[in-house]
CSV table of N, CA and C in Angstrom, one decimal:
chain,number,residue,atom,x,y,z
A,682,UNK,N,96.3,61.6,-48.7
A,682,UNK,CA,97.2,60.5,-48.7
A,682,UNK,C,98.5,61.0,-49.3
A,683,UNK,N,99.6,60.6,-48.7
A,683,UNK,CA,100.9,61.0,-49.3
A,683,UNK,C,101.7,59.7,-49.6
A,684,UNK,N,102.2,59.6,-50.7
A,684,UNK,CA,103.1,58.4,-51.1
A,684,UNK,C,104.4,58.9,-51.7
A,685,UNK,N,105.4,58.2,-51.4
A,685,UNK,CA,106.7,58.5,-52.1
A,685,UNK,C,106.9,57.5,-53.2
A,686,UNK,N,107.1,57.9,-54.4
A,686,UNK,CA,107.1,57.1,-55.6
A,686,UNK,C,108.5,57.3,-56.3
A,687,UNK,N,109.2,56.2,-56.5
A,687,UNK,CA,110.5,56.3,-57.2
A,687,UNK,C,110.3,56.4,-58.7
A,688,UNK,N,110.9,57.5,-59.2
A,688,UNK,CA,110.9,57.8,-60.6
A,688,UNK,C,112.3,58.0,-61.1
A,689,UNK,N,112.8,57.2,-62.0
A,689,UNK,CA,114.1,57.4,-62.6
A,689,UNK,C,115.2,57.5,-61.6
A,690,UNK,N,115.1,56.7,-60.5
A,690,UNK,CA,116.1,56.7,-59.5
A,690,UNK,C,116.0,57.8,-58.4
A,691,UNK,N,115.0,58.6,-58.5
A,691,UNK,CA,114.7,59.6,-57.5
A,691,UNK,C,113.3,59.5,-56.9
A,692,UNK,N,113.1,60.0,-55.7
A,692,UNK,CA,111.8,59.9,-55.1
A,692,UNK,C,111.0,61.2,-55.3
A,693,UNK,N,109.7,61.0,-55.6
A,693,UNK,CA,108.8,62.1,-55.8
A,693,UNK,C,107.7,61.9,-54.8
A,694,UNK,N,107.4,62.9,-54.1
A,694,UNK,CA,106.3,62.9,-53.1
A,694,UNK,C,105.0,63.2,-53.9
A,695,UNK,N,104.0,62.2,-53.8
A,695,UNK,CA,102.7,62.4,-54.4
A,695,UNK,C,101.7,62.5,-53.3
A,696,UNK,N,101.0,63.6,-53.4
A,696,UNK,CA,99.9,63.9,-52.4
A,696,UNK,C,98.6,63.8,-53.2
A,697,UNK,N,97.7,62.9,-52.6
A,697,UNK,CA,96.4,62.8,-53.2
A,697,UNK,C,95.3,63.4,-52.3
A,698,UNK,N,94.5,64.3,-52.9
A,698,UNK,CA,93.5,65.0,-52.1
A,698,UNK,C,92.1,64.6,-52.7
A,699,UNK,N,91.3,64.1,-51.8
A,699,UNK,CA,89.9,63.7,-52.3
A,699,UNK,C,89.1,65.0,-52.2
A,700,UNK,N,88.7,65.5,-53.3
A,700,UNK,CA,87.9,66.7,-53.3
A,700,UNK,C,86.4,66.4,-53.6
A,701,UNK,N,86.0,65.2,-53.5
A,701,UNK,CA,84.6,64.8,-53.7
A,701,UNK,C,83.7,65.7,-52.9
A,702,UNK,N,82.7,66.3,-53.6
A,702,UNK,CA,81.8,67.1,-52.9
A,702,UNK,C,82.1,68.6,-53.0
A,703,UNK,N,83.3,68.9,-53.4
A,703,UNK,CA,83.7,70.3,-53.7
A,703,UNK,C,82.7,70.9,-54.7
A,704,UNK,N,82.2,72.0,-54.4
A,704,UNK,CA,81.3,72.7,-55.4
A,704,UNK,C,79.9,72.1,-55.4
A,705,UNK,N,79.6,71.2,-54.5
A,705,UNK,CA,78.2,70.6,-54.6
A,705,UNK,C,77.1,71.6,-54.3
A,706,UNK,N,77.5,72.7,-53.5
A,706,UNK,CA,76.5,73.7,-53.2
A,706,UNK,C,76.1,74.6,-54.4
A,707,UNK,N,77.0,74.6,-55.4
A,707,UNK,CA,76.8,75.4,-56.6
A,707,UNK,C,77.3,76.8,-56.4
A,708,UNK,N,77.9,77.1,-55.2
A,708,UNK,CA,78.4,78.5,-54.9
A,708,UNK,C,79.7,78.7,-55.7
A,709,UNK,N,79.9,80.0,-56.1
A,709,UNK,CA,81.1,80.3,-56.8
A,709,UNK,C,82.3,80.1,-55.9
A,710,UNK,N,83.3,79.4,-56.4
A,710,UNK,CA,84.5,79.1,-55.6
A,710,UNK,C,85.8,79.5,-56.4
A,711,UNK,N,86.8,80.0,-55.7
A,711,UNK,CA,88.0,80.4,-56.4
A,711,UNK,C,88.9,79.1,-56.4
A,712,UNK,N,88.8,78.3,-57.5
A,712,UNK,CA,89.5,77.1,-57.5
A,712,UNK,C,91.0,77.2,-57.5
A,713,UNK,N,91.5,78.3,-58.0
A,713,UNK,CA,92.9,78.6,-58.1
A,713,UNK,C,93.6,78.5,-56.7
A,714,UNK,N,92.9,78.9,-55.7
A,714,UNK,CA,93.5,78.9,-54.4
A,714,UNK,C,93.6,77.5,-53.8
A,715,UNK,N,92.7,76.6,-54.3
A,715,UNK,CA,92.8,75.2,-53.9
A,715,UNK,C,93.9,74.4,-54.6
A,716,UNK,N,94.1,74.7,-55.9
A,716,UNK,CA,94.9,73.9,-56.7
A,716,UNK,C,96.2,74.6,-57.3
A,717,UNK,N,96.6,75.7,-56.6
A,717,UNK,CA,97.7,76.5,-57.1
A,717,UNK,C,99.0,75.8,-57.3
A,718,UNK,N,99.3,74.9,-56.5
A,718,UNK,CA,100.6,74.2,-56.7
A,718,UNK,C,100.4,72.7,-57.2
A,719,UNK,N,99.3,72.5,-57.8
A,719,UNK,CA,99.0,71.1,-58.2
A,719,UNK,C,99.7,70.9,-59.6
A,720,UNK,N,100.5,69.8,-59.7
A,720,UNK,CA,101.1,69.5,-60.9
A,720,UNK,C,100.3,68.6,-61.8
A,721,UNK,N,99.5,67.7,-61.2
A,721,UNK,CA,98.7,66.8,-61.9
A,721,UNK,C,97.4,66.6,-61.2
A,722,UNK,N,96.3,66.6,-62.0
A,722,UNK,CA,95.0,66.4,-61.4
A,722,UNK,C,94.5,65.0,-61.8
A,723,UNK,N,94.0,64.2,-60.8
A,723,UNK,CA,93.4,62.9,-61.1
A,723,UNK,C,91.9,63.1,-61.1
A,724,UNK,N,91.3,63.0,-62.2
A,724,UNK,CA,89.8,63.1,-62.3
A,724,UNK,C,89.2,61.7,-62.2
A,725,UNK,N,88.7,61.4,-61.1
A,725,UNK,CA,88.2,60.0,-60.8
A,725,UNK,C,86.7,59.9,-60.9
A,726,UNK,N,86.3,58.7,-61.4
A,726,UNK,CA,84.9,58.4,-61.5
A,726,UNK,C,84.7,57.0,-61.1
A,727,UNK,N,83.4,56.6,-60.7
A,727,UNK,CA,83.1,55.3,-60.4
A,727,UNK,C,82.9,54.4,-61.6
A,728,UNK,N,83.7,53.4,-61.8
A,728,UNK,CA,83.6,52.5,-63.0
A,728,UNK,C,82.3,51.8,-63.1
A,729,UNK,N,81.5,51.7,-62.1
A,729,UNK,CA,80.2,51.0,-62.1
A,729,UNK,C,79.0,52.0,-62.2
A,730,UNK,N,79.3,53.3,-62.3
A,730,UNK,CA,78.2,54.3,-62.3
A,730,UNK,C,78.4,55.3,-63.5
A,731,UNK,N,77.7,55.0,-64.6
A,731,UNK,CA,77.8,55.8,-65.7
A,731,UNK,C,77.6,57.3,-65.5
A,732,UNK,N,76.7,57.7,-64.6
A,732,UNK,CA,76.4,59.1,-64.3
A,732,UNK,C,77.6,59.8,-63.7
A,733,UNK,N,78.5,59.1,-63.1
A,733,UNK,CA,79.7,59.7,-62.5
A,733,UNK,C,80.7,60.2,-63.5
A,734,UNK,N,80.6,59.8,-64.7
A,734,UNK,CA,81.5,60.3,-65.8
A,734,UNK,C,81.2,61.7,-66.1
A,735,UNK,N,80.0,62.2,-65.9
A,735,UNK,CA,79.6,63.6,-66.1
A,735,UNK,C,80.5,64.5,-65.3
A,736,UNK,N,80.8,64.1,-64.1
A,736,UNK,CA,81.7,64.9,-63.2
A,736,UNK,C,83.0,65.2,-63.7
A,737,UNK,N,83.6,64.2,-64.5
A,737,UNK,CA,84.9,64.4,-65.1
A,737,UNK,C,84.9,65.6,-66.1
A,738,UNK,N,83.9,65.7,-66.9
A,738,UNK,CA,83.8,66.8,-67.8
A,738,UNK,C,83.7,68.1,-67.1
A,739,UNK,N,82.8,68.1,-66.1
A,739,UNK,CA,82.7,69.3,-65.2
A,739,UNK,C,84.0,69.8,-64.6
A,740,UNK,N,84.7,68.9,-64.0
A,740,UNK,CA,85.9,69.2,-63.3
A,740,UNK,C,87.1,69.6,-64.3
A,741,UNK,N,87.1,68.9,-65.4
A,741,UNK,CA,88.1,69.3,-66.4
A,741,UNK,C,87.9,70.7,-66.9
A,742,UNK,N,86.6,71.1,-67.1
A,742,UNK,CA,86.3,72.4,-67.5
A,742,UNK,C,86.6,73.4,-66.5
A,743,UNK,N,86.4,73.1,-65.2
A,743,UNK,CA,86.7,74.0,-64.1
A,743,UNK,C,88.2,74.3,-63.9
A,744,UNK,N,89.0,73.2,-64.1
A,744,UNK,CA,90.4,73.3,-63.7
A,744,UNK,C,91.4,73.4,-64.8
A,745,UNK,N,91.0,73.3,-66.0
A,745,UNK,CA,92.0,73.3,-67.1
A,745,UNK,C,92.8,74.6,-67.3
A,746,UNK,N,92.3,75.7,-66.7
A,746,UNK,CA,93.0,76.9,-66.8
A,746,UNK,C,94.0,77.0,-65.6
A,747,UNK,N,93.9,76.2,-64.6
A,747,UNK,CA,94.8,76.2,-63.5
A,747,UNK,C,95.8,75.0,-63.5
A,748,UNK,N,95.4,73.9,-64.1
A,748,UNK,CA,96.3,72.7,-64.1
A,748,UNK,C,96.5,72.3,-65.5
A,749,UNK,N,97.7,71.9,-65.9
A,749,UNK,CA,98.0,71.5,-67.3
A,749,UNK,C,98.0,70.0,-67.5
A,750,UNK,N,98.1,69.2,-66.4
A,750,UNK,CA,98.2,67.7,-66.5
A,750,UNK,C,97.0,67.1,-65.8
A,751,UNK,N,96.3,66.2,-66.6
A,751,UNK,CA,95.1,65.5,-66.1
A,751,UNK,C,95.3,64.0,-66.4
A,752,UNK,N,94.8,63.2,-65.5
A,752,UNK,CA,94.7,61.8,-65.7
A,752,UNK,C,93.2,61.4,-65.3
A,753,UNK,N,92.5,60.7,-66.2
A,753,UNK,CA,91.2,60.3,-65.9
A,753,UNK,C,91.3,58.9,-65.4
A,754,UNK,N,90.7,58.6,-64.2
A,754,UNK,CA,90.8,57.3,-63.5
A,754,UNK,C,89.4,56.7,-63.2
A,755,UNK,N,89.2,55.5,-63.7
A,755,UNK,CA,88.0,54.7,-63.4
A,755,UNK,C,88.4,54.0,-62.1
A,756,UNK,N,87.6,54.3,-61.0
A,756,UNK,CA,87.8,53.7,-59.7
A,756,UNK,C,86.8,52.6,-59.5
A,757,UNK,N,87.0,51.7,-58.5
A,757,UNK,CA,86.1,50.7,-58.2
A,757,UNK,C,85.9,49.7,-59.3
A,758,UNK,N,86.9,49.4,-60.1
A,758,UNK,CA,86.7,48.5,-61.3
A,758,UNK,C,86.3,47.1,-60.8
A,759,UNK,N,86.5,46.8,-59.6
A,759,UNK,CA,86.1,45.5,-59.1
A,759,UNK,C,84.6,45.4,-58.9
A,760,UNK,N,83.9,46.5,-58.9
A,760,UNK,CA,82.5,46.6,-58.7
A,760,UNK,C,81.7,46.5,-60.0
A,761,UNK,N,82.4,46.6,-61.1
A,761,UNK,CA,81.7,46.6,-62.4
A,761,UNK,C,82.4,47.6,-63.3
A,762,UNK,N,82.1,47.5,-64.6
A,762,UNK,CA,82.8,48.4,-65.5
A,762,UNK,C,81.8,49.0,-66.5
A,763,UNK,N,80.6,49.2,-66.1
A,763,UNK,CA,79.6,49.8,-67.1
A,763,UNK,C,79.9,51.2,-67.5
A,764,UNK,N,80.7,51.9,-66.8
A,764,UNK,CA,81.0,53.3,-67.2
A,764,UNK,C,82.4,53.5,-67.8
A,765,UNK,N,83.2,52.4,-67.9
A,765,UNK,CA,84.5,52.5,-68.3
A,765,UNK,C,84.6,53.0,-69.8
A,766,UNK,N,83.7,52.4,-70.6
A,766,UNK,CA,83.8,52.8,-72.0
A,766,UNK,C,83.5,54.3,-72.2
A,767,UNK,N,82.5,54.8,-71.4
A,767,UNK,CA,82.2,56.3,-71.5
A,767,UNK,C,83.4,57.1,-71.0
A,768,UNK,N,84.0,56.6,-69.9
A,768,UNK,CA,85.2,57.3,-69.4
A,768,UNK,C,86.3,57.3,-70.4
A,769,UNK,N,86.6,56.2,-71.1
A,769,UNK,CA,87.6,56.1,-72.1
A,769,UNK,C,87.3,57.1,-73.2
A,770,UNK,N,86.1,57.1,-73.7
A,770,UNK,CA,85.7,58.0,-74.8
A,770,UNK,C,85.9,59.5,-74.4
A,771,UNK,N,85.5,59.8,-73.2
A,771,UNK,CA,85.6,61.2,-72.8
A,771,UNK,C,87.1,61.6,-72.7
A,772,UNK,N,87.9,60.7,-72.1
A,772,UNK,CA,89.4,61.0,-72.0
A,772,UNK,C,90.0,61.1,-73.4
A,773,UNK,N,89.6,60.2,-74.3
A,773,UNK,CA,90.2,60.2,-75.7
A,773,UNK,C,89.8,61.5,-76.4
A,774,UNK,N,88.5,61.9,-76.3
A,774,UNK,CA,88.1,63.2,-76.9
A,774,UNK,C,88.8,64.4,-76.4
A,775,UNK,N,89.2,64.4,-75.1
A,775,UNK,CA,90.0,65.5,-74.6
A,775,UNK,C,91.5,65.3,-74.5
A,776,UNK,N,91.9,64.2,-75.1
A,776,UNK,CA,93.3,63.8,-75.2
A,776,UNK,C,94.0,63.7,-73.9
A,777,UNK,N,93.3,63.0,-73.0
A,777,UNK,CA,93.7,62.8,-71.6
A,777,UNK,C,94.0,61.3,-71.4
A,778,UNK,N,94.9,61.0,-70.6
A,778,UNK,CA,95.3,59.6,-70.2
A,778,UNK,C,94.1,59.0,-69.4
A,779,UNK,N,93.8,57.7,-69.7
A,779,UNK,CA,92.7,57.0,-68.9
A,779,UNK,C,93.3,55.8,-68.3
A,780,UNK,N,93.1,55.6,-67.0
A,780,UNK,CA,93.5,54.4,-66.3
A,780,UNK,C,92.4,53.8,-65.5
A,781,UNK,N,92.5,52.5,-65.2
A,781,UNK,CA,91.5,51.8,-64.5
A,781,UNK,C,92.1,51.3,-63.2
A,782,UNK,N,91.4,51.5,-62.1
A,782,UNK,CA,92.0,51.1,-60.8
A,782,UNK,C,90.9,50.5,-59.9
A,783,UNK,N,91.4,49.8,-58.9
A,783,UNK,CA,90.6,49.3,-57.8
A,783,UNK,C,91.4,49.3,-56.5
A,784,UNK,N,90.9,50.1,-55.5
A,784,UNK,CA,91.6,50.1,-54.3
A,784,UNK,C,91.5,48.8,-53.5
A,785,UNK,N,90.4,48.1,-53.8
A,785,UNK,CA,90.1,46.8,-53.1
A,785,UNK,C,91.1,45.7,-53.6
A,786,UNK,N,91.3,45.6,-54.9
A,786,UNK,CA,92.3,44.6,-55.4
A,786,UNK,C,93.7,45.1,-55.7
A,787,UNK,N,93.8,46.5,-55.7
A,787,UNK,CA,95.1,47.1,-56.0
A,787,UNK,C,95.4,47.3,-57.5
A,788,UNK,N,94.4,46.8,-58.3
A,788,UNK,CA,94.6,46.9,-59.8
A,788,UNK,C,94.9,48.4,-60.2
A,789,UNK,N,96.0,48.6,-60.9
A,789,UNK,CA,96.2,49.9,-61.5
A,789,UNK,C,96.6,51.0,-60.5
A,790,UNK,N,96.6,50.8,-59.2
A,790,UNK,CA,97.0,51.9,-58.3
A,790,UNK,C,98.4,52.3,-58.4
A,791,UNK,N,99.3,51.4,-58.4
A,791,UNK,CA,100.8,51.7,-58.5
A,791,UNK,C,101.0,52.4,-59.9
A,792,UNK,N,100.4,51.9,-60.9
A,792,UNK,CA,100.5,52.6,-62.3
A,792,UNK,C,100.1,54.0,-62.2
A,793,UNK,N,98.9,54.3,-61.6
A,793,UNK,CA,98.4,55.6,-61.5
A,793,UNK,C,99.4,56.5,-60.7
A,794,UNK,N,99.9,56.0,-59.5
A,794,UNK,CA,100.8,56.8,-58.7
A,794,UNK,C,102.1,57.1,-59.5
A,795,UNK,N,102.6,56.1,-60.2
A,795,UNK,CA,103.8,56.3,-61.0
A,795,UNK,C,103.6,57.3,-62.1
A,796,UNK,N,102.4,57.3,-62.8
A,796,UNK,CA,102.1,58.2,-63.9
A,796,UNK,C,102.0,59.6,-63.3
A,797,UNK,N,101.4,59.8,-62.2
A,797,UNK,CA,101.4,61.1,-61.5
A,797,UNK,C,102.8,61.6,-61.2
A,798,UNK,N,103.6,60.8,-60.6
A,798,UNK,CA,104.9,61.2,-60.2
A,798,UNK,C,105.8,61.5,-61.5
A,799,UNK,N,105.7,60.7,-62.5
A,799,UNK,CA,106.5,61.0,-63.8
A,799,UNK,C,106.1,62.4,-64.3
A,800,UNK,N,104.8,62.6,-64.4
A,800,UNK,CA,104.3,63.9,-65.0
A,800,UNK,C,104.7,65.1,-64.1
A,801,UNK,N,104.6,64.9,-62.8
A,801,UNK,CA,105.0,66.0,-61.9
A,801,UNK,C,106.5,66.3,-62.0
A,802,UNK,N,107.3,65.3,-62.1
A,802,UNK,CA,108.7,65.4,-62.2
A,802,UNK,C,109.2,66.1,-63.5
A,803,UNK,N,108.5,65.8,-64.6
A,803,UNK,CA,108.8,66.4,-65.9
A,803,UNK,C,108.3,67.9,-65.9
A,804,UNK,N,107.3,68.2,-65.2
A,804,UNK,CA,106.7,69.5,-65.4
A,804,UNK,C,107.4,70.6,-64.7
A,805,UNK,N,108.0,70.4,-63.5
A,805,UNK,CA,108.5,71.5,-62.8
A,805,UNK,C,109.6,71.1,-61.8
A,806,UNK,N,110.6,71.9,-61.6
A,806,UNK,CA,111.6,71.6,-60.6
A,806,UNK,C,111.0,71.5,-59.2
A,807,UNK,N,109.9,72.2,-59.0
A,807,UNK,CA,109.2,72.1,-57.7
A,807,UNK,C,108.9,70.7,-57.3
A,808,UNK,N,108.6,69.9,-58.4
A,808,UNK,CA,108.1,68.5,-58.2
A,808,UNK,C,109.1,67.5,-58.6
A,809,UNK,N,110.4,67.9,-58.9
A,809,UNK,CA,111.4,67.0,-59.4
A,809,UNK,C,111.8,66.0,-58.4
A,810,UNK,N,112.3,64.9,-58.9
A,810,UNK,CA,112.7,63.8,-57.9
A,810,UNK,C,113.9,64.3,-57.1
A,811,UNK,N,113.9,63.9,-55.9
A,811,UNK,CA,115.0,64.1,-55.0
A,811,UNK,C,116.2,63.4,-55.5
A,812,UNK,N,117.3,64.0,-55.8
A,812,UNK,CA,118.5,63.4,-56.5
A,812,UNK,C,119.2,62.5,-55.5
A,813,UNK,N,119.4,62.9,-54.3
A,813,UNK,CA,120.1,62.1,-53.3
A,813,UNK,C,119.2,61.8,-52.1
A,814,UNK,N,119.1,60.5,-51.8
A,814,UNK,CA,118.3,60.2,-50.6
A,814,UNK,C,119.0,60.7,-49.4
A,815,UNK,N,118.2,61.0,-48.3
A,815,UNK,CA,118.8,61.4,-47.1
A,815,UNK,C,119.7,60.2,-46.5
A,816,UNK,N,120.9,60.6,-46.1
A,816,UNK,CA,121.8,59.5,-45.6
A,816,UNK,C,121.2,59.0,-44.2
A,817,UNK,N,121.5,57.7,-44.0
A,817,UNK,CA,121.1,57.1,-42.8
A,817,UNK,C,122.0,57.6,-41.7
A,818,UNK,N,121.7,57.3,-40.4
A,818,UNK,CA,122.5,57.8,-39.3
A,818,UNK,C,123.9,57.2,-39.4
A,819,UNK,N,123.9,55.9,-39.8
A,819,UNK,CA,125.2,55.2,-39.9
A,819,UNK,C,126.1,55.9,-41.0
A,820,UNK,N,125.5,56.2,-42.1
A,820,UNK,CA,126.2,56.9,-43.2
A,820,UNK,C,126.7,58.3,-42.8
A,821,UNK,N,125.9,59.0,-42.0
A,821,UNK,CA,126.3,60.3,-41.5
A,821,UNK,C,127.5,60.2,-40.6
A,822,UNK,N,127.5,59.1,-39.7
A,822,UNK,CA,128.6,58.9,-38.8
A,822,UNK,C,129.9,58.6,-39.7
A,823,UNK,N,129.7,57.8,-40.7
A,823,UNK,CA,130.9,57.4,-41.5
A,823,UNK,C,131.4,58.6,-42.2
A,824,UNK,N,130.6,59.5,-42.7
A,824,UNK,CA,131.0,60.7,-43.4
A,824,UNK,C,131.8,61.6,-42.4
A,825,UNK,N,131.3,61.7,-41.2
A,825,UNK,CA,131.9,62.6,-40.2
A,825,UNK,C,133.3,62.0,-39.8
A,826,UNK,N,133.4,60.7,-39.7
A,826,UNK,CA,134.7,60.0,-39.5
A,826,UNK,C,135.7,60.3,-40.6
A,827,UNK,N,135.2,60.2,-41.8
A,827,UNK,CA,136.1,60.5,-43.0
A,827,UNK,C,136.6,61.9,-43.0
A,828,UNK,N,135.7,62.8,-42.7
A,828,UNK,CA,136.1,64.2,-42.7
A,828,UNK,C,137.1,64.6,-41.6
A,829,UNK,N,137.0,63.8,-40.5
A,829,UNK,CA,138.0,64.0,-39.4
A,829,UNK,C,139.4,63.5,-39.7
A,830,UNK,N,139.5,62.6,-40.6
A,830,UNK,CA,140.7,62.0,-40.9
A,830,UNK,C,141.6,62.8,-41.8
């Protein structure tokens, strides 16, 4: 999924990749090749499934040498919150931001996208906001007319 998020007056393209199931086979994988240009990793778990929090620790350990920015996200908060306290504890112990979301209700989704965009924009010029939006066709025509005068 790709979203354009406005940050400080500029647009930042946020791409979300669902990597659920990566590494499930237990085979050695070169994670750097998958995440080489990643500015922020969202480590998501099911808010209603305490066992899913264990995956957060695993993925943080796997990726922390490749990625410097992480956000821990409790998903499906509308289905229950039995795992949220565990997720908050893990995020706090690792000094990571923790957010709660629900794609069904929309809770926290915009906040999560905005946090990803802000962090990406601060981290690298590669991910910086676009300073000038692309002119519309009408604006381009007006510019051409002004240049001809």
